[in-house]
């Protein structure tokens, strides 16, 4: 699979660098005064200094959670997801949506949590108990 590329606005480049490298464990790529690239588990994400474009995302109810509609994220392996959730919890991370399993017992059963970066960008990390169900449809 080829990696995807995503650009997003941030309020402060240094604060963003610290969060994505030190908290999320991303490797830093190229950068300039007003932008920085990160290796997001093999995908390229680019933070661009644009404070005026930052703000809280509107939420939509999904299985009882108020999910930020504008978000990006990763689908991890089940054990990897649990390890990341525990590592972030041990760091005292504030979760936008706490780690839990949604759609329990259904086709789309998944573990999920959301965090907000320092600029308010919502990031979801999820894992499917059965990875083959990633694109499965409800009957």
PDB file of C-alpha atoms in Angstrom:
ATOM      1  CA  UNK A   1       0.000   0.000   0.000  1.00  0.00           C
ATOM      2  CA  UNK A   2       1.270   3.460  -0.849  1.00  0.00           C
ATOM      3  CA  UNK A   3       1.339   5.976   2.021  1.00  0.00           C
ATOM      4  CA  UNK A   4      -1.185   8.774   2.198  1.00  0.00           C
ATOM      5  CA  UNK A   5      -0.373  12.469   2.670  1.00  0.00           C
ATOM      6  CA  UNK A   6      -2.390  14.815   4.871  1.00  0.00           C
ATOM      7  CA  UNK A   7      -1.777  18.503   5.619  1.00  0.00           C
ATOM      8  CA  UNK A   8      -3.367  20.213   8.623  1.00  0.00           C
ATOM      9  CA  UNK A   9      -3.180  23.595  10.398  1.00  0.00           C
ATOM     10  CA  UNK A  10      -1.355  24.215  13.682  1.00  0.00           C
ATOM     11  CA  UNK A  11      -0.881  27.166  16.033  1.00  0.00           C
ATOM     12  CA  UNK A  12       2.801  26.646  16.877  1.00  0.00           C
ATOM     13  CA  UNK A  13       5.455  24.613  15.039  1.00  0.00           C
ATOM     14  CA  UNK A  14       7.675  23.854  18.070  1.00  0.00           C
ATOM     15  CA  UNK A  15       4.760  22.779  20.261  1.00  0.00           C
ATOM     16  CA  UNK A  16       3.548  20.584  17.402  1.00  0.00           C
ATOM     17  CA  UNK A  17       7.019  19.060  16.927  1.00  0.00           C
ATOM     18  CA  UNK A  18       7.214  18.139  20.624  1.00  0.00           C
ATOM     19  CA  UNK A  19       3.758  16.562  20.627  1.00  0.00           C
ATOM     20  CA  UNK A  20       4.081  14.465  17.486  1.00  0.00           C
ATOM     21  CA  UNK A  21       7.654  13.325  18.228  1.00  0.00           C
ATOM     22  CA  UNK A  22       7.677  13.003  22.029  1.00  0.00           C
ATOM     23  CA  UNK A  23       4.061  11.984  22.723  1.00  0.00           C
ATOM     24  CA  UNK A  24       2.934  10.139  19.590  1.00  0.00           C
ATOM     25  CA  UNK A  25       6.372   8.778  18.641  1.00  0.00           C
ATOM     26  CA  UNK A  26       6.441  10.109  15.079  1.00  0.00           C
ATOM     27  CA  UNK A  27       9.739  10.596  13.288  1.00  0.00           C
ATOM     28  CA  UNK A  28      10.361  14.112  12.021  1.00  0.00           C
ATOM     29  CA  UNK A  29      10.841  14.558   8.286  1.00  0.00           C
ATOM     30  CA  UNK A  30      11.547  17.716   6.319  1.00  0.00           C
ATOM     31  CA  UNK A  31      10.651  21.096   7.752  1.00  0.00           C
ATOM     32  CA  UNK A  32      10.833  24.820   7.174  1.00  0.00           C
ATOM     33  CA  UNK A  33       9.919  27.851   9.233  1.00  0.00           C
ATOM     34  CA  UNK A  34       6.160  27.421   8.667  1.00  0.00           C
ATOM     35  CA  UNK A  35       5.683  23.664   8.201  1.00  0.00           C
ATOM     36  CA  UNK A  36       6.961  20.291   9.350  1.00  0.00           C
ATOM     37  CA  UNK A  37       6.484  16.749   8.017  1.00  0.00           C
ATOM     38  CA  UNK A  38       6.114  13.683  10.223  1.00  0.00           C
ATOM     39  CA  UNK A  39       6.302   9.959   9.557  1.00  0.00           C
ATOM     40  CA  UNK A  40       2.919   8.843  10.914  1.00  0.00           C
ATOM     41  CA  UNK A  41       3.492   5.077  10.920  1.00  0.00           C
ATOM     42  CA  UNK A  42       4.637   5.148   7.309  1.00  0.00           C
ATOM     43  CA  UNK A  43       2.311   7.921   6.161  1.00  0.00           C
ATOM     44  CA  UNK A  44       3.265  11.552   5.615  1.00  0.00           C
ATOM     45  CA  UNK A  45       1.453  14.199   7.614  1.00  0.00           C
ATOM     46  CA  UNK A  46       2.362  17.871   7.276  1.00  0.00           C
ATOM     47  CA  UNK A  47       1.678  20.447   9.961  1.00  0.00           C
ATOM     48  CA  UNK A  48       1.374  23.966   8.536  1.00  0.00           C
ATOM     49  CA  UNK A  49       1.537  27.080  10.685  1.00  0.00           C
ATOM     50  CA  UNK A  50      -1.899  28.632  10.249  1.00  0.00           C
ATOM     51  CA  UNK A  51      -3.319  29.564  13.669  1.00  0.00           C
ATOM     52  CA  UNK A  52      -6.381  31.231  12.185  1.00  0.00           C
ATOM     53  CA  UNK A  53      -7.509  27.874  10.736  1.00  0.00           C
ATOM     54  CA  UNK A  54      -7.321  26.046  14.086  1.00  0.00           C
ATOM     55  CA  UNK A  55     -10.409  25.491  16.163  1.00  0.00           C
ATOM     56  CA  UNK A  56     -12.628  22.953  17.806  1.00  0.00           C
ATOM     57  CA  UNK A  57     -14.148  20.359  15.505  1.00  0.00           C
ATOM     58  CA  UNK A  58     -17.881  19.848  15.582  1.00  0.00           C
ATOM     59  CA  UNK A  59     -18.976  16.502  16.953  1.00  0.00           C
ATOM     60  CA  UNK A  60     -21.379  13.827  15.750  1.00  0.00           C
ATOM     61  CA  UNK A  61     -22.797  11.010  17.875  1.00  0.00           C
ATOM     62  CA  UNK A  62     -21.363   7.575  17.060  1.00  0.00           C
ATOM     63  CA  UNK A  63     -22.371   4.655  19.290  1.00  0.00           C
ATOM     64  CA  UNK A  64     -22.810   6.977  22.282  1.00  0.00           C
ATOM     65  CA  UNK A  65     -19.645   9.064  21.766  1.00  0.00           C
ATOM     66  CA  UNK A  66     -19.431  12.667  20.545  1.00  0.00           C
ATOM     67  CA  UNK A  67     -16.892  12.040  17.778  1.00  0.00           C
ATOM     68  CA  UNK A  68     -15.095  15.073  16.322  1.00  0.00           C
ATOM     69  CA  UNK A  69     -16.189  15.049  12.686  1.00  0.00           C
ATOM     70  CA  UNK A  70     -12.941  16.499  11.366  1.00  0.00           C
ATOM     71  CA  UNK A  71     -10.274  14.026  12.423  1.00  0.00           C
ATOM     72  CA  UNK A  72      -7.605  11.735  11.056  1.00  0.00           C
ATOM     73  CA  UNK A  73      -6.026   8.654  12.501  1.00  0.00           C
ATOM     74  CA  UNK A  74      -4.588   5.193  12.197  1.00  0.00           C
ATOM     75  CA  UNK A  75      -5.891   1.659  12.303  1.00  0.00           C
ATOM     76  CA  UNK A  76      -3.485  -0.356  14.448  1.00  0.00           C
ATOM     77  CA  UNK A  77      -3.196  -4.025  15.316  1.00  0.00           C
ATOM     78  CA  UNK A  78      -5.237  -4.971  18.403  1.00  0.00           C
ATOM     79  CA  UNK A  79      -2.261  -5.452  20.768  1.00  0.00           C
ATOM     80  CA  UNK A  80      -0.460  -2.398  19.374  1.00  0.00           C
ATOM     81  CA  UNK A  81      -3.556  -0.266  20.052  1.00  0.00           C
ATOM     82  CA  UNK A  82      -3.702  -1.447  23.681  1.00  0.00           C
ATOM     83  CA  UNK A  83       0.023  -0.729  24.136  1.00  0.00           C
ATOM     84  CA  UNK A  84      -0.327   2.803  22.773  1.00  0.00           C
ATOM     85  CA  UNK A  85      -3.395   3.496  24.910  1.00  0.00           C
ATOM     86  CA  UNK A  86      -1.517   2.388  28.034  1.00  0.00           C
ATOM     87  CA  UNK A  87       1.599   4.388  27.126  1.00  0.00           C
ATOM     88  CA  UNK A  88      -0.464   7.543  26.593  1.00  0.00           C
ATOM     89  CA  UNK A  89      -2.418   6.927  29.795  1.00  0.00           C
ATOM     90  CA  UNK A  90       0.876   6.535  31.724  1.00  0.00           C
ATOM     91  CA  UNK A  91       2.017   9.921  30.318  1.00  0.00           C
ATOM     92  CA  UNK A  92      -1.132  11.519  31.711  1.00  0.00           C
ATOM     93  CA  UNK A  93      -2.582  12.202  28.266  1.00  0.00           C
ATOM     94  CA  UNK A  94      -5.981  13.864  28.190  1.00  0.00           C
ATOM     95  CA  UNK A  95      -8.168  11.787  25.907  1.00  0.00           C
ATOM     96  CA  UNK A  96     -10.908  13.504  23.912  1.00  0.00           C
ATOM     97  CA  UNK A  97     -12.623  10.107  23.937  1.00  0.00           C
ATOM     98  CA  UNK A  98     -11.272   7.551  26.401  1.00  0.00           C
ATOM     99  CA  UNK A  99     -10.009   4.180  25.151  1.00  0.00           C
ATOM    100  CA  UNK A 100     -12.884   1.718  24.850  1.00  0.00           C
ATOM    101  CA  UNK A 101     -14.543  -0.810  22.541  1.00  0.00           C
ATOM    102  CA  UNK A 102     -17.453   0.367  20.403  1.00  0.00           C
ATOM    103  CA  UNK A 103     -19.983  -1.675  18.425  1.00  0.00           C
ATOM    104  CA  UNK A 104     -19.284  -4.591  20.780  1.00  0.00           C
ATOM    105  CA  UNK A 105     -20.419  -7.914  19.337  1.00  0.00           C
ATOM    106  CA  UNK A 106     -21.265  -6.342  15.966  1.00  0.00           C
ATOM    107  CA  UNK A 107     -19.587  -6.534  12.569  1.00  0.00           C
ATOM    108  CA  UNK A 108     -17.690  -3.276  13.131  1.00  0.00           C
ATOM    109  CA  UNK A 109     -16.457  -4.041  16.668  1.00  0.00           C
ATOM    110  CA  UNK A 110     -13.424  -1.855  17.271  1.00  0.00           C
ATOM    111  CA  UNK A 111     -11.255  -0.419  20.002  1.00  0.00           C
ATOM    112  CA  UNK A 112     -10.941   3.355  19.705  1.00  0.00           C
ATOM    113  CA  UNK A 113      -9.726   6.494  21.396  1.00  0.00           C
ATOM    114  CA  UNK A 114      -9.282  10.110  20.391  1.00  0.00           C
ATOM    115  CA  UNK A 115      -6.678  12.663  21.429  1.00  0.00           C
ATOM    116  CA  UNK A 116      -6.332  16.331  20.536  1.00  0.00           C
ATOM    117  CA  UNK A 117      -2.982  17.761  19.523  1.00  0.00           C
ATOM    118  CA  UNK A 118      -1.986  21.162  21.012  1.00  0.00           C
ATOM    119  CA  UNK A 119      -3.778  22.945  18.142  1.00  0.00           C
ATOM    120  CA  UNK A 120      -7.026  21.051  18.703  1.00  0.00           C
ATOM    121  CA  UNK A 121      -6.663  18.623  15.784  1.00  0.00           C
ATOM    122  CA  UNK A 122      -8.499  15.397  16.625  1.00  0.00           C
ATOM    123  CA  UNK A 123      -6.618  12.142  16.061  1.00  0.00           C
ATOM    124  CA  UNK A 124      -8.258   8.727  16.304  1.00  0.00           C
ATOM    125  CA  UNK A 125      -6.448   5.479  16.955  1.00  0.00           C
ATOM    126  CA  UNK A 126      -8.499   2.355  16.392  1.00  0.00           C
ATOM    127  CA  UNK A 127      -8.104  -1.394  16.051  1.00  0.00           C
ATOM    128  CA  UNK A 128     -10.440  -4.133  14.927  1.00  0.00           C
ATOM    129  CA  UNK A 129     -10.582  -7.372  16.854  1.00  0.00           C
ATOM    130  CA  UNK A 130     -10.997  -8.978  13.416  1.00  0.00           C
ATOM    131  CA  UNK A 131      -8.939  -6.884  10.941  1.00  0.00           C
ATOM    132  CA  UNK A 132     -10.804  -8.408   7.990  1.00  0.00           C
ATOM    133  CA  UNK A 133     -13.873  -6.458   9.180  1.00  0.00           C
ATOM    134  CA  UNK A 134     -12.349  -3.029   8.447  1.00  0.00           C
ATOM    135  CA  UNK A 135     -14.692  -2.461   5.493  1.00  0.00           C
ATOM    136  CA  UNK A 136     -17.428  -4.954   6.430  1.00  0.00           C
ATOM    137  CA  UNK A 137     -20.991  -3.723   6.056  1.00  0.00           C
ATOM    138  CA  UNK A 138     -23.788  -4.241   8.547  1.00  0.00           C
ATOM    139  CA  UNK A 139     -26.376  -6.779   7.357  1.00  0.00           C
TER     140      UNK A 139
END
